[in-house]
Coordinates of C-alpha atoms in Angstrom, one line a residue:
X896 CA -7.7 12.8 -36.1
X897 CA -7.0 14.0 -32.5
X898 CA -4.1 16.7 -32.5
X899 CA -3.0 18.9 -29.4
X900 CA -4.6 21.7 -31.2
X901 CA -8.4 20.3 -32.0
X902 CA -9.9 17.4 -33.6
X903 CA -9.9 16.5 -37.4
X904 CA -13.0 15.5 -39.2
X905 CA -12.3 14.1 -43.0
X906 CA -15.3 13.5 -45.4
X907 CA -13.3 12.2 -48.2
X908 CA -13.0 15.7 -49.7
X909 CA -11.3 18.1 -47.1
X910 CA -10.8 18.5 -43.3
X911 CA -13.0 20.4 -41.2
X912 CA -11.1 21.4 -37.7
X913 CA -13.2 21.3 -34.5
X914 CA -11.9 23.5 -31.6
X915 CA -13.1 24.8 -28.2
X916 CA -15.1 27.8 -28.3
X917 CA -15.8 29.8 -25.5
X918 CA -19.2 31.3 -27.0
X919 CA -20.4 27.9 -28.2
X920 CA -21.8 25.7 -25.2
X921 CA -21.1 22.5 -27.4
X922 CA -18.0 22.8 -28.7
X923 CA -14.6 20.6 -28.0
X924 CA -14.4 21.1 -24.6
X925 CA -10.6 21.8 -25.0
X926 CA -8.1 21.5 -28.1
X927 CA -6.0 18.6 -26.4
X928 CA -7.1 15.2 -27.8
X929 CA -5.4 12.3 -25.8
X930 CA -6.9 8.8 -26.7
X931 CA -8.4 6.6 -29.5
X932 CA -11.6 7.0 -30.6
X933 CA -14.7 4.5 -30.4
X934 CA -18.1 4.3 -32.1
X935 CA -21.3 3.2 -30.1
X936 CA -24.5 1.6 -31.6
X937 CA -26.1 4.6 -31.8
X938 CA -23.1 6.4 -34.1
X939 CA -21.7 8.4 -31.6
X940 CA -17.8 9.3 -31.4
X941 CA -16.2 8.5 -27.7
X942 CA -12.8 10.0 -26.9
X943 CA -10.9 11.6 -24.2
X944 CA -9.1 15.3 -24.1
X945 CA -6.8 15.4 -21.0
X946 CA -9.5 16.5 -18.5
X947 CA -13.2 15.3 -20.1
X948 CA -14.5 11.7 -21.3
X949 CA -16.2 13.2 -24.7
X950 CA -19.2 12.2 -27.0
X951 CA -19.4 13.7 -30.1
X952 CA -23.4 13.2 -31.9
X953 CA -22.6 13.8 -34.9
X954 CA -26.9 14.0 -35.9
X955 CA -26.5 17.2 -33.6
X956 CA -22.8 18.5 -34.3
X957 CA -22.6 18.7 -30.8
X958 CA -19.7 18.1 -28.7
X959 CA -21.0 16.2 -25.0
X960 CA -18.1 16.0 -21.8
X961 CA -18.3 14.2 -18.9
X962 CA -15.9 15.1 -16.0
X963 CA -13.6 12.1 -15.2
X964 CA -14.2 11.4 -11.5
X965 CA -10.8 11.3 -9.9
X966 CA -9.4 15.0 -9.9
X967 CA -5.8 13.8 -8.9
X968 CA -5.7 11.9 -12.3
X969 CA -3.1 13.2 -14.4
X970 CA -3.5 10.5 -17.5
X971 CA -6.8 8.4 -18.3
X972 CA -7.4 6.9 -21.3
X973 CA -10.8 4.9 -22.4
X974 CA -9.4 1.7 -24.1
X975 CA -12.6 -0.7 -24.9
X976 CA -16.4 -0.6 -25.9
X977 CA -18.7 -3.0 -25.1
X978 CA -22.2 -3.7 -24.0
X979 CA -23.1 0.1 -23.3
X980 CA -19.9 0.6 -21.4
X981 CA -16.7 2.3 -21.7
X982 CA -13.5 1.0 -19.8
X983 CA -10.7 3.6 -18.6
X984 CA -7.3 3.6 -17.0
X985 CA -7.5 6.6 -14.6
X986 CA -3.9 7.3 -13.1
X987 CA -3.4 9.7 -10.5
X988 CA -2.5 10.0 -7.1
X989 CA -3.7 6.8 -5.8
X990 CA -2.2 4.6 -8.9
X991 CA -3.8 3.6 -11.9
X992 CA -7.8 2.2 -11.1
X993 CA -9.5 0.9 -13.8
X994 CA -13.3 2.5 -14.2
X995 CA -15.9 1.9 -16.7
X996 CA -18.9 4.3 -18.1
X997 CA -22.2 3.7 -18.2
X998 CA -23.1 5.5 -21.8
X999 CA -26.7 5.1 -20.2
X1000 CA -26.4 6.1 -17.0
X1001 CA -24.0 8.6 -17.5
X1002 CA -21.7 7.3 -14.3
X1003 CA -18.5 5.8 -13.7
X1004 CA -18.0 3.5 -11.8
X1005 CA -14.7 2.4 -10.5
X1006 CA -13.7 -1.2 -11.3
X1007 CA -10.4 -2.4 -9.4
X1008 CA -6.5 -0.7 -8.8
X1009 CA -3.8 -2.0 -10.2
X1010 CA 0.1 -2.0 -9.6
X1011 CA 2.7 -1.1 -12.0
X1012 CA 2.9 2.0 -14.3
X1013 CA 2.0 0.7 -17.8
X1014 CA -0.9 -1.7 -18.7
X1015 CA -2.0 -3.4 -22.1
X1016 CA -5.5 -5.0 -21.7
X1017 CA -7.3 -7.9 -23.3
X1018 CA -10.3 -9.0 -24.4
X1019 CA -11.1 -12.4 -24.9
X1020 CA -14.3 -12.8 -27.2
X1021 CA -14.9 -16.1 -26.8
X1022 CA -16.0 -16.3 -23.8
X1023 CA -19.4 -15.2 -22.7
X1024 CA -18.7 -12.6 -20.0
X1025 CA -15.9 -11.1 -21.8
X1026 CA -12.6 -12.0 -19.9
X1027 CA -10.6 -8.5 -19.3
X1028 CA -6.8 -9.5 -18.0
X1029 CA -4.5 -6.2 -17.3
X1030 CA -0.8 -6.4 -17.7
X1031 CA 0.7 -4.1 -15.5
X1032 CA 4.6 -4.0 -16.6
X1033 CA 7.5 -3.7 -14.1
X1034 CA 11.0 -4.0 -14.4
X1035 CA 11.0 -7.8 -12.9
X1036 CA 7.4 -9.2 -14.9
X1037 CA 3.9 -8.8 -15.2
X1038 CA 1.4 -8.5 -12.7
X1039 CA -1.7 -10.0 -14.9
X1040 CA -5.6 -8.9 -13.2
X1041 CA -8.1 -11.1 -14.2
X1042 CA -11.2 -8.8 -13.5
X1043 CA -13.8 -11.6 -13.0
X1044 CA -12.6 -13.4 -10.9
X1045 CA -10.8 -10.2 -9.3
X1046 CA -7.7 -11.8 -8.5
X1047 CA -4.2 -11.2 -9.3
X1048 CA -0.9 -13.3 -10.1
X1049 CA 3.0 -12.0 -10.5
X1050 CA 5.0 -14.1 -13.3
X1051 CA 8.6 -13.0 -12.3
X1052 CA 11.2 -12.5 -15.1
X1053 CA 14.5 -13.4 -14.2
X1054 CA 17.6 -14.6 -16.2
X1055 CA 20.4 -16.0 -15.5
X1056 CA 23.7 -15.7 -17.1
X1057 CA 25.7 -19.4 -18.2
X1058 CA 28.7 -18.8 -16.2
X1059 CA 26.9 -17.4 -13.4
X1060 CA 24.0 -18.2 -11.0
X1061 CA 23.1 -14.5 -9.7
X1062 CA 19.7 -13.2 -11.1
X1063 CA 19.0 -10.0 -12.6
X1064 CA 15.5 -8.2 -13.4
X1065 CA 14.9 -7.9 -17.2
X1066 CA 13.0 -4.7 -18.3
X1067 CA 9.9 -5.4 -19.8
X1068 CA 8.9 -4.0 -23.0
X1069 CA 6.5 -5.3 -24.9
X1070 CA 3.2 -7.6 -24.3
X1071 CA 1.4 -8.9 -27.0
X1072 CA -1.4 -11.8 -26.4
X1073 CA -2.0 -14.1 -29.4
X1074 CA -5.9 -15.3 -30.5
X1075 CA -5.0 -18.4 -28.7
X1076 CA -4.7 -16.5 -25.5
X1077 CA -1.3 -17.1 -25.4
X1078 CA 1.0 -13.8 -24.1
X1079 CA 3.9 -13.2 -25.7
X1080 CA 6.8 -10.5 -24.0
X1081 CA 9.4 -8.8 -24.9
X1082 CA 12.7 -8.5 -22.5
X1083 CA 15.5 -6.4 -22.5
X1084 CA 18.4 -7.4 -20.9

């Protein structure tokens, strides 16, 4: 259980709090936990604090960060594992890029930008180079990034009123892509 004040560990029995310690060289490198948490083939715990990409080996008890490259970022979150590789949205000065790790390697490696200020991602299974589609929401649609083919398409949301022919942007709120593929949005307005 991630917490702004350390990470939670519960065994079925009781919870043992992790924290950073100064005078431990692999502790939590800081109390602020700020993402989900993902388990790799080899049974290590990925996670992000709000400066540090984090492993946790839990056959050690050790704590492992890796500095997330862009220093202007001021949110990042790892969202998706797969194959040996851990996908991020970094956003900082420049917008939000999307980067993945190599857990081998140890390097990131920057992927594509995107527009917009929120993003929900998909990952389509079925297919056999998995299919990674961003949804950057705006106040007038979606700006979807299919990462393959690296291209990029704008469906515009407008509405118009019965009595009236003027258009209006509609907020977006909510995305939500089906098994089918097919994506479902929320509107306000």
């Amino acid at each position: 259980l991630g917490t702004d004040d350390g990470l939670y560990r519960y065994d079925g029995q009781e919870f043992k709090l992790f924290k950073h310690d100064l005078e431990q060289r692999y502790s939590l490198p800081e109390n602020r936990i700020n993402s989900s948490f993902f388990e790799d083939d080899a049974g290590n715990i990925w996670f992000s604090t709000f400066h540090t990409l984090v492993c946790y080996r839990p056959r050690q008890n050790v704590f492992i960060p890796y500095t997330i490259p862009d220093l202007s970022a001021n949110n990042y979150r790892p969202f998706h594992l797969e194959d040996g590789k851990i996908w991020l949205s970094i956003h900082g000065d420049g917008g939000v890029k999307l980067w993945h790790f190599e857990i081998k390697t140890a390097q990131f490696i920057p992927s594509v930008s995107l527009n917009g200020s929120h993003q929900k991602f998909h990952f389509d299974p079925s297919s056999q180079t998995q299919q990674i589609i961003s949804f950057d929401l705006d106040h007038s649609g979606l700006i979807i990034t299919d990462l393959p083919k690296g291209s990029s398409s704008k469906v515009d949301f407008t509405q118009r009123i019965s009595s009236s022919s003027s258009r209006f942007e509609s907020n977006t709120k909510a995305v939500f892509i089906d098994p089918s593929g097919n994506i479902w949005v929320g509107l306000y307005n």
